[in-house]
Amino acid sequence: MKTVLITGTSSGYGLATARYFHEQGWKVVATMRRPQPELLPQSDRMSVLPLDVTSPASIEACLAAAGPFDVLVNNAGIGMVGAFEASPMTQVRRLFETNTLGVMALTQAVLPQMRRQGGGVIVNVTSSVVLAPSPFAAAYTATKTAIEGFSRSLAKELVAFDIGIKLVEPGYAPTTRFGANTELPIADLIPADYADFARPIFEAFAAPTVTTREIDVAEAVWRAATDTTGQQRFPAGPDAVAFWEASR
C-alpha cells in the first residue's frame, strides 16, 4: 500500500485530494496548521498531523511522526489579490514564505528519505496564473512562477535517484477558500485611481463562464503522482487546460 503526505488539507484542493487518494486505497497523511480530523474519513489509512511549512521545527516534527511515504503533495498556500502598488511588502514576504520557501523547505527535508528508499514523487501545486497572466495577482504569480522554475530544475538533478518532480496547475476555483486565505481584504488593495480599471475585471471574476472544481485538481494530482510517461506539467480544470493549450 502506497502512502501520500499532503499539505494544506483543511479545505479546497488539499481536502479534496486527501479524500481522493483515500478513495483510491492509499494511506494518507493529511497535514494542516490546526488539525481538524473530523473533516476527513475515519480510517486506519487516514492520519491528520499538524504542519506549518514556514516552521523548520514543525516540518521536522511532522516528518518524524509521519514515517516513510511515497508521494509528497505540496499544496499549502495563501493568496493575495490587489494592486501591487498597494500590497504591503510584509504580506508579500509572507506569500513567499508559505508559497515558495515553504515548498522548498519541505521538499529539501524529504529528499534524504526518498533517496534512501530508492525513489518517490513530489507534486507541487501551482496555479494557472503561470499559464496566463492575470492583473491584480502580481506577487501571488511570482510565488508560483518561482516554484515552476524550481521544479523544472530540481527534476533534472533528481533523475539519478528516481525521484520525480511534477507540477499541477489549477484554474480558477470560486468554490475554494482562496478569498478567505488572502488575509487582506481585496478592497483595501485597490486604490481609488485603479477603481475604474479594476471594476470590469472583478465583475468578470464574479461571473466566470468556465471554472475549476476541487475534484479536477484532486484528479490531476492523482495523475501526476501515478504518471509513468515522464509528463511533468498537469493543468487542472477546463479553464487551465484552455490556457495550457493556448500557450503551447
mmCIF file of C-alpha atoms in Angstrom, residues 14-247:
data_model
loop_
_atom_site.group_PDB
_atom_site.id
_atom_site.type_symbol
_atom_site.label_atom_id
_atom_site.label_comp_id
_atom_site.label_asym_id
_atom_site.label_seq_id
_atom_site.Cartn_x
_atom_site.Cartn_y
_atom_site.Cartn_z
ATOM 1 C CA GLY A 14 -5.923 19.747 -0.328
ATOM 2 C CA LEU A 15 -9.056 18.420 1.335
ATOM 3 C CA ALA A 16 -10.399 17.045 -1.947
ATOM 4 C CA THR A 17 -7.032 15.479 -2.760
ATOM 5 C CA ALA A 18 -6.753 13.760 0.626
ATOM 6 C CA ARG A 19 -10.223 12.283 0.205
ATOM 7 C CA TYR A 20 -9.495 11.215 -3.383
ATOM 8 C CA PHE A 21 -6.264 9.369 -2.580
ATOM 9 C CA HIS A 22 -8.014 7.635 0.326
ATOM 10 C CA GLU A 23 -10.762 6.515 -2.063
ATOM 11 C CA GLN A 24 -8.086 5.000 -4.316
ATOM 12 C CA GLY A 25 -6.894 2.791 -1.456
ATOM 13 C CA TRP A 26 -3.823 4.773 -0.433
ATOM 14 C CA LYS A 27 -2.678 5.553 3.069
ATOM 15 C CA VAL A 28 -2.996 9.317 3.528
ATOM 16 C CA VAL A 29 -1.118 11.629 5.877
ATOM 17 C CA ALA A 30 -3.170 14.826 5.786
ATOM 18 C CA THR A 31 -1.473 17.878 7.253
ATOM 19 C CA MET A 32 -2.791 21.282 8.255
ATOM 20 C CA ARG A 33 -1.758 24.065 10.589
ATOM 21 C CA ARG A 34 -4.611 23.347 13.015
ATOM 22 C CA PRO A 35 -5.652 19.690 12.727
ATOM 23 C CA GLN A 36 -9.350 19.012 12.145
ATOM 24 C CA PRO A 37 -9.603 15.229 11.772
ATOM 25 C CA GLU A 38 -13.401 15.441 11.574
ATOM 26 C CA LEU A 39 -13.060 16.831 8.038
ATOM 27 C CA LEU A 40 -11.700 13.535 6.727
ATOM 28 C CA PRO A 41 -12.826 9.885 6.710
ATOM 29 C CA GLN A 42 -12.245 7.990 9.937
ATOM 30 C CA SER A 43 -9.955 5.188 8.793
ATOM 31 C CA ASP A 44 -6.763 3.375 9.717
ATOM 32 C CA ARG A 45 -5.469 4.606 6.351
ATOM 33 C CA MET A 46 -6.011 8.267 7.263
ATOM 34 C CA SER A 47 -3.970 10.273 9.749
ATOM 35 C CA VAL A 48 -4.023 14.010 10.409
ATOM 36 C CA LEU A 49 -0.896 15.843 11.580
ATOM 37 C CA PRO A 50 -0.097 19.478 12.371
ATOM 38 C CA LEU A 51 2.239 21.211 9.952
ATOM 39 C CA ASP A 52 3.295 24.799 9.402
ATOM 40 C CA VAL A 53 5.515 24.781 6.326
ATOM 41 C CA THR A 54 7.145 28.057 7.397
ATOM 42 C CA SER A 55 8.490 26.478 10.609
ATOM 43 C CA PRO A 56 11.556 24.192 10.472
ATOM 44 C CA ALA A 57 10.633 22.697 13.847
ATOM 45 C CA SER A 58 7.109 21.925 12.637
ATOM 46 C CA ILE A 59 8.457 20.279 9.475
ATOM 47 C CA GLU A 60 10.871 18.117 11.481
ATOM 48 C CA ALA A 61 8.182 17.022 13.940
ATOM 49 C CA CYS A 62 5.672 16.260 11.189
ATOM 50 C CA LEU A 63 8.073 14.111 9.173
ATOM 51 C CA ALA A 64 9.140 12.214 12.283
ATOM 52 C CA ALA A 65 5.506 11.427 13.095
ATOM 53 C CA ALA A 66 4.531 10.610 9.508
ATOM 54 C CA GLY A 67 7.118 7.950 8.828
ATOM 55 C CA PRO A 68 8.109 6.993 5.270
ATOM 56 C CA PHE A 69 5.872 7.872 2.340
ATOM 57 C CA ASP A 70 5.958 7.529 -1.430
ATOM 58 C CA VAL A 71 4.479 10.835 -2.587
ATOM 59 C CA LEU A 72 4.612 14.389 -1.237
ATOM 60 C CA VAL A 73 1.960 16.854 -2.395
ATOM 61 C CA ASN A 74 2.952 20.467 -1.722
ATOM 62 C CA ASN A 75 -0.442 22.138 -1.763
ATOM 63 C CA ALA A 76 -0.454 24.533 1.223
ATOM 64 C CA GLY A 77 -0.538 28.179 0.241
ATOM 65 C CA ILE A 78 -2.011 31.615 0.793
ATOM 66 C CA GLY A 79 -3.186 34.223 -1.689
ATOM 67 C CA MET A 80 -3.241 37.946 -2.226
ATOM 68 C CA VAL A 81 -5.363 39.857 -4.712
ATOM 69 C CA GLY A 82 -4.933 43.556 -5.353
ATOM 70 C CA ALA A 83 -2.811 46.214 -6.995
ATOM 71 C CA PHE A 84 0.854 45.552 -6.401
ATOM 72 C CA GLU A 85 1.362 49.249 -5.681
ATOM 73 C CA ALA A 86 -0.882 48.878 -2.624
ATOM 74 C CA SER A 87 0.414 45.486 -1.486
ATOM 75 C CA PRO A 88 2.344 45.668 1.811
ATOM 76 C CA MET A 89 5.786 44.149 1.444
ATOM 77 C CA THR A 90 5.312 42.418 4.795
ATOM 78 C CA GLN A 91 2.462 40.456 3.211
ATOM 79 C CA VAL A 92 4.421 39.837 0.006
ATOM 80 C CA ARG A 93 7.148 38.279 2.139
ATOM 81 C CA ARG A 94 4.529 36.134 3.896
ATOM 82 C CA LEU A 95 3.376 34.901 0.476
ATOM 83 C CA PHE A 96 6.896 33.857 -0.424
ATOM 84 C CA GLU A 97 7.493 32.275 2.992
ATOM 85 C CA THR A 98 4.497 29.977 2.526
ATOM 86 C CA ASN A 99 4.035 29.512 -1.215
ATOM 87 C CA THR A 100 7.682 29.363 -2.239
ATOM 88 C CA LEU A 101 10.114 28.910 0.639
ATOM 89 C CA GLY A 102 7.735 26.599 2.494
ATOM 90 C CA VAL A 103 7.536 24.310 -0.529
ATOM 91 C CA MET A 104 11.297 24.376 -0.920
ATOM 92 C CA ALA A 105 11.935 23.708 2.775
ATOM 93 C CA LEU A 106 9.613 20.716 2.952
ATOM 94 C CA THR A 107 10.954 19.334 -0.309
ATOM 95 C CA GLN A 108 14.523 19.616 0.942
ATOM 96 C CA ALA A 109 13.562 17.873 4.185
ATOM 97 C CA VAL A 110 12.020 14.834 2.456
ATOM 98 C CA LEU A 111 14.729 14.258 -0.157
ATOM 99 C CA PRO A 112 17.084 12.227 2.056
ATOM 100 C CA GLN A 113 14.257 9.842 2.930
ATOM 101 C CA MET A 114 13.224 9.455 -0.707
ATOM 102 C CA ARG A 115 16.813 8.788 -1.785
ATOM 103 C CA ARG A 116 17.238 6.112 0.899
ATOM 104 C CA GLN A 117 14.040 4.344 -0.118
ATOM 105 C CA GLY A 118 15.013 4.345 -3.788
ATOM 106 C CA GLY A 119 12.685 6.970 -5.177
ATOM 107 C CA GLY A 120 9.440 8.843 -4.850
ATOM 108 C CA VAL A 121 7.325 11.605 -6.347
ATOM 109 C CA ILE A 122 6.888 15.242 -5.312
ATOM 110 C CA VAL A 123 3.864 17.068 -6.707
ATOM 111 C CA ASN A 124 3.941 20.852 -6.456
ATOM 112 C CA VAL A 125 0.585 22.600 -6.857
ATOM 113 C CA THR A 126 0.984 25.997 -8.520
ATOM 114 C CA SER A 127 -1.710 27.880 -10.484
ATOM 115 C CA SER A 128 -2.951 28.688 -13.951
ATOM 116 C CA VAL A 129 -1.588 32.212 -13.413
ATOM 117 C CA VAL A 130 1.705 30.739 -14.635
ATOM 118 C CA LEU A 131 -0.052 29.954 -17.935
ATOM 119 C CA ALA A 132 -1.983 33.211 -18.444
ATOM 120 C CA PRO A 133 -1.008 36.443 -16.638
ATOM 121 C CA SER A 134 -3.775 37.950 -14.545
ATOM 122 C CA PRO A 135 -3.950 41.544 -13.271
ATOM 123 C CA PHE A 136 -4.011 42.154 -9.530
ATOM 124 C CA ALA A 137 -2.107 38.937 -8.810
ATOM 125 C CA ALA A 138 1.492 40.006 -9.425
ATOM 126 C CA ALA A 139 3.001 38.941 -6.107
ATOM 127 C CA TYR A 140 0.998 35.706 -5.957
ATOM 128 C CA THR A 141 2.007 34.915 -9.539
ATOM 129 C CA ALA A 142 5.652 35.485 -8.655
ATOM 130 C CA THR A 143 5.488 32.918 -5.837
ATOM 131 C CA LYS A 144 4.006 30.289 -8.113
ATOM 132 C CA THR A 145 6.268 31.043 -11.075
ATOM 133 C CA ALA A 146 9.261 30.591 -8.768
ATOM 134 C CA ILE A 147 8.058 27.086 -7.900
ATOM 135 C CA GLU A 148 7.648 26.242 -11.578
ATOM 136 C CA GLY A 149 11.289 27.133 -12.250
ATOM 137 C CA PHE A 150 12.448 25.429 -9.073
ATOM 138 C CA SER A 151 10.604 22.236 -10.004
ATOM 139 C CA ARG A 152 11.902 22.061 -13.567
ATOM 140 C CA SER A 153 15.500 22.474 -12.451
ATOM 141 C CA LEU A 154 15.192 20.140 -9.460
ATOM 142 C CA ALA A 155 13.727 17.416 -11.644
ATOM 143 C CA LYS A 156 16.965 17.331 -13.636
ATOM 144 C CA GLU A 157 19.168 16.783 -10.585
ATOM 145 C CA LEU A 158 16.997 14.052 -9.080
ATOM 146 C CA VAL A 159 16.687 11.805 -12.145
ATOM 147 C CA ALA A 160 19.527 9.595 -10.933
ATOM 148 C CA PHE A 161 17.640 8.892 -7.703
ATOM 149 C CA ASP A 162 14.303 8.044 -9.387
ATOM 150 C CA ILE A 163 12.577 10.974 -7.674
ATOM 151 C CA GLY A 164 10.002 12.615 -9.915
ATOM 152 C CA ILE A 165 9.013 16.283 -9.656
ATOM 153 C CA LYS A 166 5.570 17.103 -11.019
ATOM 154 C CA LEU A 167 3.565 20.315 -11.397
ATOM 155 C CA VAL A 168 -0.214 20.665 -11.137
ATOM 156 C CA GLU A 169 -1.599 23.982 -12.411
ATOM 157 C CA PRO A 170 -5.192 24.574 -11.227
ATOM 158 C CA GLY A 171 -7.544 27.059 -12.816
ATOM 159 C CA TYR A 172 -9.891 29.494 -11.106
ATOM 160 C CA ALA A 173 -11.989 27.747 -8.451
ATOM 161 C CA PRO A 174 -14.513 30.150 -6.878
ATOM 162 C CA THR A 175 -15.794 27.436 -4.509
ATOM 163 C CA THR A 176 -12.479 27.243 -2.638
ATOM 164 C CA ARG A 177 -11.403 29.444 0.264
ATOM 165 C CA PHE A 178 -8.844 31.336 -1.826
ATOM 166 C CA GLY A 179 -10.503 34.646 -0.966
ATOM 167 C CA ALA A 180 -10.575 33.821 2.744
ATOM 168 C CA ASN A 181 -6.923 32.789 2.600
ATOM 169 C CA THR A 182 -5.820 36.148 1.198
ATOM 170 C CA GLU A 183 -5.646 37.552 4.772
ATOM 171 C CA LEU A 184 -6.026 41.141 3.485
ATOM 172 C CA PRO A 185 -9.392 42.395 2.123
ATOM 173 C CA ILE A 186 -9.232 42.906 -1.625
ATOM 174 C CA ALA A 187 -10.960 46.287 -1.304
ATOM 175 C CA ASP A 188 -8.061 47.548 0.808
ATOM 176 C CA LEU A 189 -5.630 46.753 -2.003
ATOM 177 C CA ILE A 190 -7.426 48.603 -4.809
ATOM 178 C CA PRO A 191 -6.532 52.314 -4.644
ATOM 179 C CA ALA A 192 -9.106 54.781 -5.940
ATOM 180 C CA ASP A 193 -7.030 55.512 -9.040
ATOM 181 C CA TYR A 194 -7.326 51.832 -10.033
ATOM 182 C CA ALA A 195 -11.087 51.545 -9.421
ATOM 183 C CA ASP A 196 -12.360 52.129 -12.961
ATOM 184 C CA PHE A 197 -9.842 49.703 -14.425
ATOM 185 C CA ALA A 198 -10.471 47.089 -11.750
ATOM 186 C CA ARG A 199 -14.276 47.132 -11.815
ATOM 187 C CA PRO A 200 -14.885 45.142 -15.043
ATOM 188 C CA ILE A 201 -12.113 42.703 -14.138
ATOM 189 C CA PHE A 202 -13.677 41.811 -10.812
ATOM 190 C CA GLU A 203 -17.155 41.713 -12.383
ATOM 191 C CA ALA A 204 -15.847 39.086 -14.803
ATOM 192 C CA PHE A 205 -14.335 37.097 -11.937
ATOM 193 C CA ALA A 206 -17.710 37.174 -10.189
ATOM 194 C CA ALA A 207 -19.444 35.588 -13.190
ATOM 195 C CA PRO A 208 -16.933 33.210 -14.815
ATOM 196 C CA THR A 209 -18.024 31.112 -17.766
ATOM 197 C CA VAL A 210 -15.546 28.292 -17.118
ATOM 198 C CA THR A 211 -14.121 27.302 -13.744
ATOM 199 C CA THR A 212 -12.155 24.601 -11.962
ATOM 200 C CA ARG A 213 -13.619 22.277 -9.340
ATOM 201 C CA GLU A 214 -11.754 20.838 -6.399
ATOM 202 C CA ILE A 215 -12.172 17.331 -7.829
ATOM 203 C CA ASP A 216 -10.481 18.462 -11.063
ATOM 204 C CA VAL A 217 -7.388 19.277 -9.059
ATOM 205 C CA ALA A 218 -7.536 16.112 -6.964
ATOM 206 C CA GLU A 219 -7.711 14.002 -10.118
ATOM 207 C CA ALA A 220 -4.820 15.934 -11.699
ATOM 208 C CA VAL A 221 -2.675 15.398 -8.592
ATOM 209 C CA TRP A 222 -3.503 11.698 -8.751
ATOM 210 C CA ARG A 223 -2.482 11.537 -12.416
ATOM 211 C CA ALA A 224 0.745 13.375 -11.654
ATOM 212 C CA ALA A 225 1.571 11.117 -8.706
ATOM 213 C CA THR A 226 0.986 7.918 -10.668
ATOM 214 C CA ASP A 227 2.283 9.057 -14.072
ATOM 215 C CA THR A 228 4.821 6.818 -15.784
ATOM 216 C CA THR A 229 5.148 8.731 -19.090
ATOM 217 C CA GLY A 230 7.558 11.439 -17.961
ATOM 218 C CA GLN A 231 4.988 14.234 -18.271
ATOM 219 C CA GLN A 232 5.829 16.986 -15.795
ATOM 220 C CA ARG A 233 3.051 19.585 -16.055
ATOM 221 C CA PHE A 234 -0.637 18.840 -15.440
ATOM 222 C CA PRO A 235 -3.165 21.638 -15.964
ATOM 223 C CA ALA A 236 -6.240 21.080 -13.789
ATOM 224 C CA GLY A 237 -9.709 22.262 -14.741
ATOM 225 C CA PRO A 238 -11.159 23.241 -18.126
ATOM 226 C CA ASP A 239 -10.004 26.861 -17.898
ATOM 227 C CA ALA A 240 -6.455 25.825 -17.042
ATOM 228 C CA VAL A 241 -6.466 23.270 -19.867
ATOM 229 C CA ALA A 242 -7.573 26.001 -22.301
ATOM 230 C CA PHE A 243 -4.750 28.276 -21.120
ATOM 231 C CA TRP A 244 -2.306 25.369 -21.405
ATOM 232 C CA GLU A 245 -3.313 24.596 -24.980
ATOM 233 C CA ALA A 246 -3.162 28.253 -25.966
ATOM 234 C CA SER A 247 0.338 28.618 -24.538
#
